mmCIF file of C-alpha atoms and ligand atoms in Angstrom:
data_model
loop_
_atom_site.group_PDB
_atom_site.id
_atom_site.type_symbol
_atom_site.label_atom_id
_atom_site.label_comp_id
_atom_site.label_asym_id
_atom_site.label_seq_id
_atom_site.Cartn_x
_atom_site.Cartn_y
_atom_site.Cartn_z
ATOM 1 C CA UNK A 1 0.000 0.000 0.000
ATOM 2 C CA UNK A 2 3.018 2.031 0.575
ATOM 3 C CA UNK A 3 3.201 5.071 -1.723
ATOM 4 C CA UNK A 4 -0.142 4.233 -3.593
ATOM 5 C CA UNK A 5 -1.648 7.591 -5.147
ATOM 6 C CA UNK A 6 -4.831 9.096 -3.850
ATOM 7 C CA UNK A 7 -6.629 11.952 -5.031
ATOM 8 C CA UNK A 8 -9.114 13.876 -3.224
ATOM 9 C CA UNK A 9 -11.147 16.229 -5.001
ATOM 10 C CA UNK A 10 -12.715 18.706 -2.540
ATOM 11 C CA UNK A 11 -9.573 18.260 -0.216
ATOM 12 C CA UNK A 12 -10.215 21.732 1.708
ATOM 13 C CA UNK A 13 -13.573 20.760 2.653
ATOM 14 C CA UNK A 14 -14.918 19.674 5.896
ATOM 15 C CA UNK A 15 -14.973 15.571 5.118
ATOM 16 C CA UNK A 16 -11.891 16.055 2.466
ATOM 17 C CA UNK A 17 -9.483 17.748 4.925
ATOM 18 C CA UNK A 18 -10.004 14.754 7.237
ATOM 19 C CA UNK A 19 -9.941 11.831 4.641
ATOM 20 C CA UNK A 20 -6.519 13.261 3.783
ATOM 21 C CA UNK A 21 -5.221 12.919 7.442
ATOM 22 C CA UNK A 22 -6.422 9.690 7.516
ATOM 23 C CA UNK A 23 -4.556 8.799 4.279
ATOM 24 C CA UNK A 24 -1.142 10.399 5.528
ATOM 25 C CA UNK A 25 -1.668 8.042 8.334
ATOM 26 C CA UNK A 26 -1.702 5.147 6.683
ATOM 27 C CA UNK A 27 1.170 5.802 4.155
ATOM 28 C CA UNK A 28 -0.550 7.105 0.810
ATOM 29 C CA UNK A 29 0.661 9.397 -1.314
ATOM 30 C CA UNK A 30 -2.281 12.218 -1.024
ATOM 31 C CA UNK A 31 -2.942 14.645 -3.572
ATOM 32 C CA UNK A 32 -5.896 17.190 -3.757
ATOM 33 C CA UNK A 33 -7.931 19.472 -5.730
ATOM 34 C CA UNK A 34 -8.660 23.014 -4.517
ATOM 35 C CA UNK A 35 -10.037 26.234 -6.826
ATOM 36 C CA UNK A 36 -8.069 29.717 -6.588
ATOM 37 C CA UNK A 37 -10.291 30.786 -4.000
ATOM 38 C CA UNK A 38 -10.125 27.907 -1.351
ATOM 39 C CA UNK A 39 -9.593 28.569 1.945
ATOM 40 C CA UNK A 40 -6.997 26.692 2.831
ATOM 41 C CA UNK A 41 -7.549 26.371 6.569
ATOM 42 C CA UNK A 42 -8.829 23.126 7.184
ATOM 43 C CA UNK A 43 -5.702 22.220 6.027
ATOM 44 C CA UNK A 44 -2.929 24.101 6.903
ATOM 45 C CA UNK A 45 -1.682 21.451 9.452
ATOM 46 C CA UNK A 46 -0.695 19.175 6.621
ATOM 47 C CA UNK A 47 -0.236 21.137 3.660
ATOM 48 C CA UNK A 48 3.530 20.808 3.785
ATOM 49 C CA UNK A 49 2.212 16.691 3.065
ATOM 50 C CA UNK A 50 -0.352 17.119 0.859
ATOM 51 C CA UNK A 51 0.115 17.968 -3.627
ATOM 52 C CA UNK A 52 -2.595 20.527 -3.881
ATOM 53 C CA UNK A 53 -3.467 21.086 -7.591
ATOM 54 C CA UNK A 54 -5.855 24.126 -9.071
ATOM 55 C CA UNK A 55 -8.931 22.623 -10.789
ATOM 56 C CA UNK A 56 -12.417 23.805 -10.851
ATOM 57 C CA UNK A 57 -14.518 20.456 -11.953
ATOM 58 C CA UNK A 58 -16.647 22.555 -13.876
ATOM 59 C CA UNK A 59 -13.777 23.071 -16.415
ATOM 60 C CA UNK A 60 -13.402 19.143 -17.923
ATOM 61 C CA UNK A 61 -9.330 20.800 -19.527
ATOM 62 C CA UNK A 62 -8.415 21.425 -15.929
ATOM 63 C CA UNK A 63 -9.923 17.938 -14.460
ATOM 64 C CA UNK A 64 -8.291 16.319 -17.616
ATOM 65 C CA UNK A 65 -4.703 17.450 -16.988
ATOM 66 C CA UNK A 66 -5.145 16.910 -13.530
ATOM 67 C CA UNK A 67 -5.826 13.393 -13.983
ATOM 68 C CA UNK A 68 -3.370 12.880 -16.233
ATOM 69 C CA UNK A 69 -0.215 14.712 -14.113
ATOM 70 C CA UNK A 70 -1.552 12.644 -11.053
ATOM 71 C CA UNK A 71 -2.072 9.085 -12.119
ATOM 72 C CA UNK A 72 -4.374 8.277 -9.149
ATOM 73 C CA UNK A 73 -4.804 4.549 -7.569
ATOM 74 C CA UNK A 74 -8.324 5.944 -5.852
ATOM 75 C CA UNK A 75 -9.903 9.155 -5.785
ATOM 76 C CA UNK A 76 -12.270 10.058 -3.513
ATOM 77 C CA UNK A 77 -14.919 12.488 -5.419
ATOM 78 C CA UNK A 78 -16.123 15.278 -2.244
ATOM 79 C CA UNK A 79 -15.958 18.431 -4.359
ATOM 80 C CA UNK A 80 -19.510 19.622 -4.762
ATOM 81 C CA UNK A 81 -21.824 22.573 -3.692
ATOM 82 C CA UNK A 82 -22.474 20.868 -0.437
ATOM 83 C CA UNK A 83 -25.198 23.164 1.010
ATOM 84 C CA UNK A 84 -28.567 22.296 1.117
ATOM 85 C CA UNK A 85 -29.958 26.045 1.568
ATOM 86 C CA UNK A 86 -27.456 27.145 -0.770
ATOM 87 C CA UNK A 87 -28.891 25.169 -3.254
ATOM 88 C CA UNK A 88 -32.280 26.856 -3.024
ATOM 89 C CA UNK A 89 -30.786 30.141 -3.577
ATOM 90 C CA UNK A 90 -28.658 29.077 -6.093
ATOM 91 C CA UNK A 91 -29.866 25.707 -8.143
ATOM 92 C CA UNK A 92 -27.761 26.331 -11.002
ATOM 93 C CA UNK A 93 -24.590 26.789 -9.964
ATOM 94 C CA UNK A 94 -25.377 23.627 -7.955
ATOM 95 C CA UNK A 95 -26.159 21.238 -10.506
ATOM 96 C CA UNK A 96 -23.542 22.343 -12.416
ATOM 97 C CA UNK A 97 -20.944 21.629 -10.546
ATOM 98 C CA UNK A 98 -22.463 18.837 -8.433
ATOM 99 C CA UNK A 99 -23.309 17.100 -12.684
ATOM 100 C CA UNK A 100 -21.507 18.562 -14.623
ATOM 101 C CA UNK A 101 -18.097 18.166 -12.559
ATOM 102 C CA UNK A 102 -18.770 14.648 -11.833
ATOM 103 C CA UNK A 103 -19.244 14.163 -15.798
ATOM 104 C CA UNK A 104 -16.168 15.833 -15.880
ATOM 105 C CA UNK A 105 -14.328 13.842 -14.072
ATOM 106 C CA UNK A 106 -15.719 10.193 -15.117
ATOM 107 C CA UNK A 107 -14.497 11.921 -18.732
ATOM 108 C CA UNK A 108 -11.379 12.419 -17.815
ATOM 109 C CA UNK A 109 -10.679 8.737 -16.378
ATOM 110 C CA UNK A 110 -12.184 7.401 -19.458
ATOM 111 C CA UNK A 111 -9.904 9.163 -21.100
ATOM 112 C CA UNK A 112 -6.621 8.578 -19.629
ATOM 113 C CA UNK A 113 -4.354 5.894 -19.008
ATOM 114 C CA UNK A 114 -5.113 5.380 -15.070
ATOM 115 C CA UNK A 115 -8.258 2.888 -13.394
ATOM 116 C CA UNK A 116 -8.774 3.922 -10.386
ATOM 117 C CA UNK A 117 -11.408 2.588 -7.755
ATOM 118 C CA UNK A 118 -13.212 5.735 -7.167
ATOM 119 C CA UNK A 119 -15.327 6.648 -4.317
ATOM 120 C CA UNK A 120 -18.356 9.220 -5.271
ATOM 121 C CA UNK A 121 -19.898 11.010 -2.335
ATOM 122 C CA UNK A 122 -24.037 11.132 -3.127
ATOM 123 C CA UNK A 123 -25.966 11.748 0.245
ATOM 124 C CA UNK A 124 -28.888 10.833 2.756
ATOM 125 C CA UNK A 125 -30.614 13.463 0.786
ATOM 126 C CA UNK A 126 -31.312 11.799 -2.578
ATOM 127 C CA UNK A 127 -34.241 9.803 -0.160
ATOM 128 C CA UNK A 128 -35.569 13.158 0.623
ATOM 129 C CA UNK A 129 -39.688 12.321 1.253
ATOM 130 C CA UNK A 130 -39.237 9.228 3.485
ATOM 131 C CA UNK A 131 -42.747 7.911 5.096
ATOM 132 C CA UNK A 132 -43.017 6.316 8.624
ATOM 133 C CA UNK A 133 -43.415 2.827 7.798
ATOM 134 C CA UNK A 134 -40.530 3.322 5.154
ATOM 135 C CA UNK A 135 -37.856 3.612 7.824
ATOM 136 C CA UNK A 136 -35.217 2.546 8.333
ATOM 137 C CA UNK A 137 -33.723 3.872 5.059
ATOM 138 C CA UNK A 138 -32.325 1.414 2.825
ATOM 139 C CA UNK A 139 -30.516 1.420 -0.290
ATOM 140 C CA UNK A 140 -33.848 0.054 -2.337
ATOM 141 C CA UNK A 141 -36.135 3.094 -0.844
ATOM 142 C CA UNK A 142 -37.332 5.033 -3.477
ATOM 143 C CA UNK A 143 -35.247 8.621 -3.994
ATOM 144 C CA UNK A 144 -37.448 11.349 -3.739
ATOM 145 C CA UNK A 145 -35.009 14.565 -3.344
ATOM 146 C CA UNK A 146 -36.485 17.479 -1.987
ATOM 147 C CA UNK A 147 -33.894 20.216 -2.873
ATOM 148 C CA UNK A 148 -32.159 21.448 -5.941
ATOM 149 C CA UNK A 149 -28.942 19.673 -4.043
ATOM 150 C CA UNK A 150 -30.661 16.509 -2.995
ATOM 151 C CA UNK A 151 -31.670 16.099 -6.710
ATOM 152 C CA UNK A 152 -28.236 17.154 -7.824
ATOM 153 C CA UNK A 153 -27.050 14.216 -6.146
ATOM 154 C CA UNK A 154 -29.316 11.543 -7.062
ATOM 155 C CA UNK A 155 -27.913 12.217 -10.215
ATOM 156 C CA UNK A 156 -24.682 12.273 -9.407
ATOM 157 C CA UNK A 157 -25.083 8.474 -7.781
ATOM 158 C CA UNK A 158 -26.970 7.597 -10.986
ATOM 159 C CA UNK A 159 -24.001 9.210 -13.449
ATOM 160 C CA UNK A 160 -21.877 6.921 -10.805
ATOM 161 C CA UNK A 161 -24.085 3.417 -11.798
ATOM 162 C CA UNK A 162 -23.527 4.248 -15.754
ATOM 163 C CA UNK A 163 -20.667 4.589 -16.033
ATOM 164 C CA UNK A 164 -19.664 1.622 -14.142
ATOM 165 C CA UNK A 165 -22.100 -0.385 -16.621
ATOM 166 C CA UNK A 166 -20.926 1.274 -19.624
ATOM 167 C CA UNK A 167 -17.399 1.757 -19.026
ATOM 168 C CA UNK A 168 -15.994 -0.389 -16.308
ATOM 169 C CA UNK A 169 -15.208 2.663 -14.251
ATOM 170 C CA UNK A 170 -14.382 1.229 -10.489
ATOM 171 C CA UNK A 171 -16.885 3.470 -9.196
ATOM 172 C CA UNK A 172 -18.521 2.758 -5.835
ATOM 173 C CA UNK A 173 -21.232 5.101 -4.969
ATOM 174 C CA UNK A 174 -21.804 5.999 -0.866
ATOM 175 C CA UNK A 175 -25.011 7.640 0.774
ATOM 176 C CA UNK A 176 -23.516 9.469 3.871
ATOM 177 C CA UNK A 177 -26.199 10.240 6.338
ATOM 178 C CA UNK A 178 -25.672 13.428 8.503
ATOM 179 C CA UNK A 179 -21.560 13.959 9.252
ATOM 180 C CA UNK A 180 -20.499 16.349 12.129
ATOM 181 C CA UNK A 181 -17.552 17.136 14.080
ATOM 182 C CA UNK A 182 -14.413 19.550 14.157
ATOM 183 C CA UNK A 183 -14.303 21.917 11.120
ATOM 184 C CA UNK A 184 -17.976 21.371 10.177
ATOM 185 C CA UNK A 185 -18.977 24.394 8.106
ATOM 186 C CA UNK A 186 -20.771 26.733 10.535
ATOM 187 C CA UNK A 187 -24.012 26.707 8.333
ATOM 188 C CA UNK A 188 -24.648 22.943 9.390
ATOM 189 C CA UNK A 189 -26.489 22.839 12.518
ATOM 190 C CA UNK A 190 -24.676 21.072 14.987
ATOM 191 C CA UNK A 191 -21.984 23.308 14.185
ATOM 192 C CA UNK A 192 -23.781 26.173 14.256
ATOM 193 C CA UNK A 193 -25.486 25.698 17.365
ATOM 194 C CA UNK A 194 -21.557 24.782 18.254
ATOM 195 C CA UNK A 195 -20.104 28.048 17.755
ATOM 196 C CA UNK A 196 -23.109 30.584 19.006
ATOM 197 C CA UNK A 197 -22.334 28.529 22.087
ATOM 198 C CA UNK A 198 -18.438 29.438 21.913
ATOM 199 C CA UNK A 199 -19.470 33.055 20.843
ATOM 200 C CA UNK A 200 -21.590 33.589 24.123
ATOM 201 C CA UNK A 201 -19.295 32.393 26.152
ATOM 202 C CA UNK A 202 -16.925 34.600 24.877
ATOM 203 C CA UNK A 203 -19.453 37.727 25.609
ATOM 204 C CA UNK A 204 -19.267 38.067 21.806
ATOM 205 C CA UNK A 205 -23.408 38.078 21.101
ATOM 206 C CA UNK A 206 -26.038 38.142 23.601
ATOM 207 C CA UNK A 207 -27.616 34.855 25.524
ATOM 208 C CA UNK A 208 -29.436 33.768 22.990
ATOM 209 C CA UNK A 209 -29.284 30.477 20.509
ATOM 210 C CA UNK A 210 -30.650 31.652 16.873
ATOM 211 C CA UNK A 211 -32.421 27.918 16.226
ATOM 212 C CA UNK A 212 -34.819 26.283 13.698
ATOM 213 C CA UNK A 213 -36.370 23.025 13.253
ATOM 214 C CA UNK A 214 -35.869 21.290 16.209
ATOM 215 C CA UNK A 215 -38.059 18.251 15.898
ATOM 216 C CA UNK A 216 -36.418 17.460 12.870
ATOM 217 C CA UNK A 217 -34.535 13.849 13.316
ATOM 218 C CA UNK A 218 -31.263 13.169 11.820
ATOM 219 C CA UNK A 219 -28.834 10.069 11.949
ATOM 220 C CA UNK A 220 -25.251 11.667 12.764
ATOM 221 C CA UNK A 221 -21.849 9.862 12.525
ATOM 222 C CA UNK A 222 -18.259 11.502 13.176
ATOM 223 C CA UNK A 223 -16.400 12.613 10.325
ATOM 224 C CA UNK A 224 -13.468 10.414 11.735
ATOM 225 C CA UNK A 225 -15.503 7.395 11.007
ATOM 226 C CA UNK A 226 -16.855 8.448 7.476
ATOM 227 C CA UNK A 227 -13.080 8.977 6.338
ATOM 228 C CA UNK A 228 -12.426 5.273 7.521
ATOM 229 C CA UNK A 229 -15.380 4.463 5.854
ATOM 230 C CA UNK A 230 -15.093 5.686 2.811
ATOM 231 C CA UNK A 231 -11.484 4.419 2.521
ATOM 232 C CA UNK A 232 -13.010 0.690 3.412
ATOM 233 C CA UNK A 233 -15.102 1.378 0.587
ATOM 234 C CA UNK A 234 -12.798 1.601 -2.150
ATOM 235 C CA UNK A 235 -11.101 -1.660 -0.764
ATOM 236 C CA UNK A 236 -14.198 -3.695 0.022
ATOM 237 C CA UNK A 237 -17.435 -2.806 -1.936
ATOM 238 C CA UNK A 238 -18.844 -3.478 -5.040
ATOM 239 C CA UNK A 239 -18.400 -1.465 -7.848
ATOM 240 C CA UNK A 240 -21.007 0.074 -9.677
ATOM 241 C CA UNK A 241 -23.435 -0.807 -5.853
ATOM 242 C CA UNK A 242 -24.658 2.250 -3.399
ATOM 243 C CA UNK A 243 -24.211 1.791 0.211
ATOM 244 C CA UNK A 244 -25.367 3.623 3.031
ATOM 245 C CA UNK A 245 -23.024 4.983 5.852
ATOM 246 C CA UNK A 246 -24.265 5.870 8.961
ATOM 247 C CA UNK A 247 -24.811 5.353 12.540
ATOM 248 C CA UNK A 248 -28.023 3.810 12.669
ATOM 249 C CA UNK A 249 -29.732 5.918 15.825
ATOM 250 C CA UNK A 250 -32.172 8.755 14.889
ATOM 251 C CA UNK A 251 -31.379 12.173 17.099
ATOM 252 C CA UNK A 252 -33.565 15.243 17.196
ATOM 253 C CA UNK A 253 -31.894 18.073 16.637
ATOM 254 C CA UNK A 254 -33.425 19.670 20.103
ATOM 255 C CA UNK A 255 -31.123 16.962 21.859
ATOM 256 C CA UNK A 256 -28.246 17.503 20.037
ATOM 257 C CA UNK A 257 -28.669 20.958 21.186
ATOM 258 C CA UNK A 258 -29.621 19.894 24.631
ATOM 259 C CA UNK A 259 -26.347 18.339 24.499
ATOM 260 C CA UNK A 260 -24.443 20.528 23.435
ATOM 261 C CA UNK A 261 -26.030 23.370 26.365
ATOM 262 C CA UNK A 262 -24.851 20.472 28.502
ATOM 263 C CA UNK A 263 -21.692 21.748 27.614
ATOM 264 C CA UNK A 264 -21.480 24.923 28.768
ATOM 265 C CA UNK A 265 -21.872 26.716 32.206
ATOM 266 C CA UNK A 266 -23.599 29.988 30.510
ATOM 267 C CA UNK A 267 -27.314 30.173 30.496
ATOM 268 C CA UNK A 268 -29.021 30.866 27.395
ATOM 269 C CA UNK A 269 -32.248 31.391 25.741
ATOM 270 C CA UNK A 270 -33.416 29.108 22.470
ATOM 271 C CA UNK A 271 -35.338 31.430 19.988
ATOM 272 C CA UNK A 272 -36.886 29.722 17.314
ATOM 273 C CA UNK A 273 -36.504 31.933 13.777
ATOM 274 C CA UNK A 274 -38.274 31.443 10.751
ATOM 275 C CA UNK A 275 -35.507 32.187 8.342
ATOM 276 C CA UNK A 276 -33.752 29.208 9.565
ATOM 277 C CA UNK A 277 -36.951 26.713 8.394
ATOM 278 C CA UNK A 278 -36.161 25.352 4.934
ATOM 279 C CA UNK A 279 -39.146 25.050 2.345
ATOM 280 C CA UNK A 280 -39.525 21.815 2.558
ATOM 281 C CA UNK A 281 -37.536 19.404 4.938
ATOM 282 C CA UNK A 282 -37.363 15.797 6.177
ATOM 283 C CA UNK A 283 -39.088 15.189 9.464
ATOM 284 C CA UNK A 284 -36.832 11.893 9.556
ATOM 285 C CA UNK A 285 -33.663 10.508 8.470
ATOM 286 C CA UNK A 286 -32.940 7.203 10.064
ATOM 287 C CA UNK A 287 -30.476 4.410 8.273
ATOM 288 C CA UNK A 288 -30.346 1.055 7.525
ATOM 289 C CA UNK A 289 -26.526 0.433 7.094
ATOM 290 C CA UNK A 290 -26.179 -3.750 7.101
ATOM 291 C CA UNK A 291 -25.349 -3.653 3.589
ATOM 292 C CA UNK A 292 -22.315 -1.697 3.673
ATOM 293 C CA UNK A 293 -21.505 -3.248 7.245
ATOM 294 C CA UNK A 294 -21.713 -6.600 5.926
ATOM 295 C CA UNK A 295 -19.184 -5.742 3.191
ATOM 296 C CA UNK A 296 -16.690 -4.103 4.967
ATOM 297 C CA UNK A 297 -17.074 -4.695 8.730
ATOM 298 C CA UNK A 298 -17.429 -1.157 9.766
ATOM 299 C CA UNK A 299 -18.138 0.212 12.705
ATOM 300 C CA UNK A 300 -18.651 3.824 14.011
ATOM 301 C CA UNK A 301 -16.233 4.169 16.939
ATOM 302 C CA UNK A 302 -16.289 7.790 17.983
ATOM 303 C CA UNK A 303 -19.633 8.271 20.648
ATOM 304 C CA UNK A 304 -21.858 11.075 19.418
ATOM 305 C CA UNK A 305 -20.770 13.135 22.695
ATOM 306 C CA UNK A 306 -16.974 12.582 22.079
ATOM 307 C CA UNK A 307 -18.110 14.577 18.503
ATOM 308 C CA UNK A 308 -19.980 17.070 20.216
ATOM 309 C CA UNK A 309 -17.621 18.177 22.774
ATOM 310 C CA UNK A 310 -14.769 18.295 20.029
ATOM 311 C CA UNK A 311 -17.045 20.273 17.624
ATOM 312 C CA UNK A 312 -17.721 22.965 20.467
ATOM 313 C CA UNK A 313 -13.903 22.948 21.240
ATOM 314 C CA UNK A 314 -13.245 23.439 17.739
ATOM 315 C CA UNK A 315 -15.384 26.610 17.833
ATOM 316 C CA UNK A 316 -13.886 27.621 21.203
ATOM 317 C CA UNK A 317 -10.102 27.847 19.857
ATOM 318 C CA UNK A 318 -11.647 29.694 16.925
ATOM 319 C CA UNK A 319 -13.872 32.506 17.693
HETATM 320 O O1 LIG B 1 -15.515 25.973 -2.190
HETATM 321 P P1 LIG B 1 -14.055 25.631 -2.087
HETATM 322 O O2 LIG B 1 -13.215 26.325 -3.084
HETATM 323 O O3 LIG B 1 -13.537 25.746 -0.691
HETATM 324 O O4 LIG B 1 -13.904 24.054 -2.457
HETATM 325 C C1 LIG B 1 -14.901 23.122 -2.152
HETATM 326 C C2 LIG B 1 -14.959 22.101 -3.266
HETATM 327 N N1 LIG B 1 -15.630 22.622 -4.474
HETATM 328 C C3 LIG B 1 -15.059 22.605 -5.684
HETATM 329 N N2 LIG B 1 -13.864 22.144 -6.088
HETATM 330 C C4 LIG B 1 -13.569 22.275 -7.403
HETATM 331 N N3 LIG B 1 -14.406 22.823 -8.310
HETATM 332 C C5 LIG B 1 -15.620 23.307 -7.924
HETATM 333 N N4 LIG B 1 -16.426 23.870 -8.831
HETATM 334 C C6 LIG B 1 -15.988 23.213 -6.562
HETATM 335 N N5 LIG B 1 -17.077 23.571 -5.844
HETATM 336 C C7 LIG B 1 -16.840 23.210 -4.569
HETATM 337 O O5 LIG B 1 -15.681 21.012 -2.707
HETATM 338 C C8 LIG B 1 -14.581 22.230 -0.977
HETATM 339 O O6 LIG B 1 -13.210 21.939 -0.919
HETATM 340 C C9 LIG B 1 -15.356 20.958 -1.304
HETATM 341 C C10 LIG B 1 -16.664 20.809 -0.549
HETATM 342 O O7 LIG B 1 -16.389 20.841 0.802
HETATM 343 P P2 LIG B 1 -17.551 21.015 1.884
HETATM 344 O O8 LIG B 1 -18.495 22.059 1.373
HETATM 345 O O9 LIG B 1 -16.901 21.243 3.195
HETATM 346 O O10 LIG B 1 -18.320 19.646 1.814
HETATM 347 P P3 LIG B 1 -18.135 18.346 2.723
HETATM 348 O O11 LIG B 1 -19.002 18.465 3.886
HETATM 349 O O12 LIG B 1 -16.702 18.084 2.918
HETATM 350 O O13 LIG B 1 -18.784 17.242 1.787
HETATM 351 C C11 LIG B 1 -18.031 16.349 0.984
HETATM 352 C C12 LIG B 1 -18.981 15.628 0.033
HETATM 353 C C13 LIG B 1 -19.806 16.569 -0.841
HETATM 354 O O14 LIG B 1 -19.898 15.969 -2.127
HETATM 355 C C14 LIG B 1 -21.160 16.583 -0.185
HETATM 356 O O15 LIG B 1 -22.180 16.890 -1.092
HETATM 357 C C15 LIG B 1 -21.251 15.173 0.348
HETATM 358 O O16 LIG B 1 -19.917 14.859 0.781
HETATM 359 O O17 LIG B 1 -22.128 15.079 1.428
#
């Protein structure tokens, strides 16, 4: 395994910025796509470890010759507009990049002289409309995305399944349920709740949490254990199959916050504002993950708290 080439596209992100220390760790060779305007602070700590190439996926010349330079054994596809509410302010840019890059980049690897097992990052969200008695989610439940991004990424999984039939491409497509912990983008709400915690404590804004749908239930798993995971995926899964990751234990989001107020010795008041509903949301995301557990003999190891209290330390060192 020593010296095997990975590339990460997305590396700056939240998940990609992990996956890569998880990589170093284990001896690969980690390479990573960023655009001129990255922030780069996710991944300062390892930069000095990491080849960090310009390329926009939008642009299939850039994607091209950065397949080509690299030669990649896997590459794990994160780069994508990754915001749900984003996507409802801005739907085309989203399916652009979230469609059109991934076309780009199954192009390029048809195209070159490299066949790598590639890892494509779709999401819970491609369920979107789950009923009651559908629950736990499994692989087979009908997708019925909700959001520009939820839809941008059902086709994004399905882009993944043809060209593994057409082409052979070693493509194994993963449904990551809801991922928290440090470095979370502050828009995500675990995180956000996270750092208006660190910024009262700090006398920075006034006693009060800014909150929205709290009854909403969501199936979280640390970020630690999706970057394990989605490394056992390119060594253990099928390609061309989908497989859920997650944790398998539905949380609403009023005891993640409970949790998290748990946390802190400062009292504060929970105000509930309407900006912060979405136009449509899932009451419910709960997984069904045998199939990829089965495969690969994952486990989630980090406890939900462990993530919690490192997310809120996270925000602590940084505001
Ligand atoms: O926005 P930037 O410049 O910081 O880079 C983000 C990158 N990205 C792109 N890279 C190249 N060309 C583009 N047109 C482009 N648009 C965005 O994708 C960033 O490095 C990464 C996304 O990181 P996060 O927003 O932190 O997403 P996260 O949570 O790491 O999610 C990874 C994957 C995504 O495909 C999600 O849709 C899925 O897992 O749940």
């Amino acid at each position: 395994m020593q010296g095997e080439r990975v590339l990460i596209t997305g590396i700056s992100g939240f998940v990609g910025s992990h996956l890569a220390e998880f990589l170093l760790e284990r001896g690969m060779e980690v390479y990573g796509t960023i655009r001129w305007r990255s922030k780069l602070d996710n991944i300062k700590h390892i930069q000095d470890k990491i080849g960090l190439i310009e390329t926009d996926i939008k642009d299939a010349y850039s994607m091209q010759k950065t397949i080509d330079n690299v030669e990649p054994d896997y590459i794990f596809h994160l780069a994508a507009q990754s915001f749900v509410p984003t996507s409802w302010k801005a739907p085309s840019e989203t399916v652009v990049t979230n469609i059109i890059g991934t076309l780009n980049l199954f192009e390029a690897i048809r195209n070159s002289n490299s066949d790598p097992r590639i890892q494509v990052a779709g999401s819970s969200e491609e369920y979107g409309m789950v009923f009651p008695d559908e629950l736990p989610i499994k692989e087979t439940n009908p997708l019925r995305p909700l959001s520009p991004y939820a839809v941008s990424k059902v086709a994004t999984d399905l882009l993944g399944y043809q060209y593994h039939q057409s082409y052979g491409l070693k493509i194994v497509r993963t449904r990551a349920f809801n991922h928290t912990g440090p470095r979370r983008g502050e828009p995500f709400v675990s995180s956000n709740f996270a750092k208006q915690i660190a910024e009262i404590e700090r006398g920075l804004k006034p006693p009060v949490i800014h909150v929205g749908n709290l009854n909403a239930q969501r199936d979280f798993t640390d970020v630690r254990d999706i970057a394990n995971a989605y490394w056992l995926s390119v060594q253990k899964c099928e390609f061309g199959e989908v497989y859920n990751i997650c944790t398998g234990v539905a949380r609403n989001i009023r005891s993640v916050l409970d949790l998290l107020l748990d946390m802190t010795d400062v009292k504060m008041e929970v105000k509930q504002d309407p900006e912060r509903m979405r136009p449509s949301d899932v009451e419910i995301l709960l997984c069904d993950c045998s199939k990829f557990r089965q495969r690969t003999g994952w486990e989630p190891k980090i406890a939900f708290e462990d993530t919690m209290k490192d997310l809120l330390d996270y925000w602590r060192g940084l505001v």
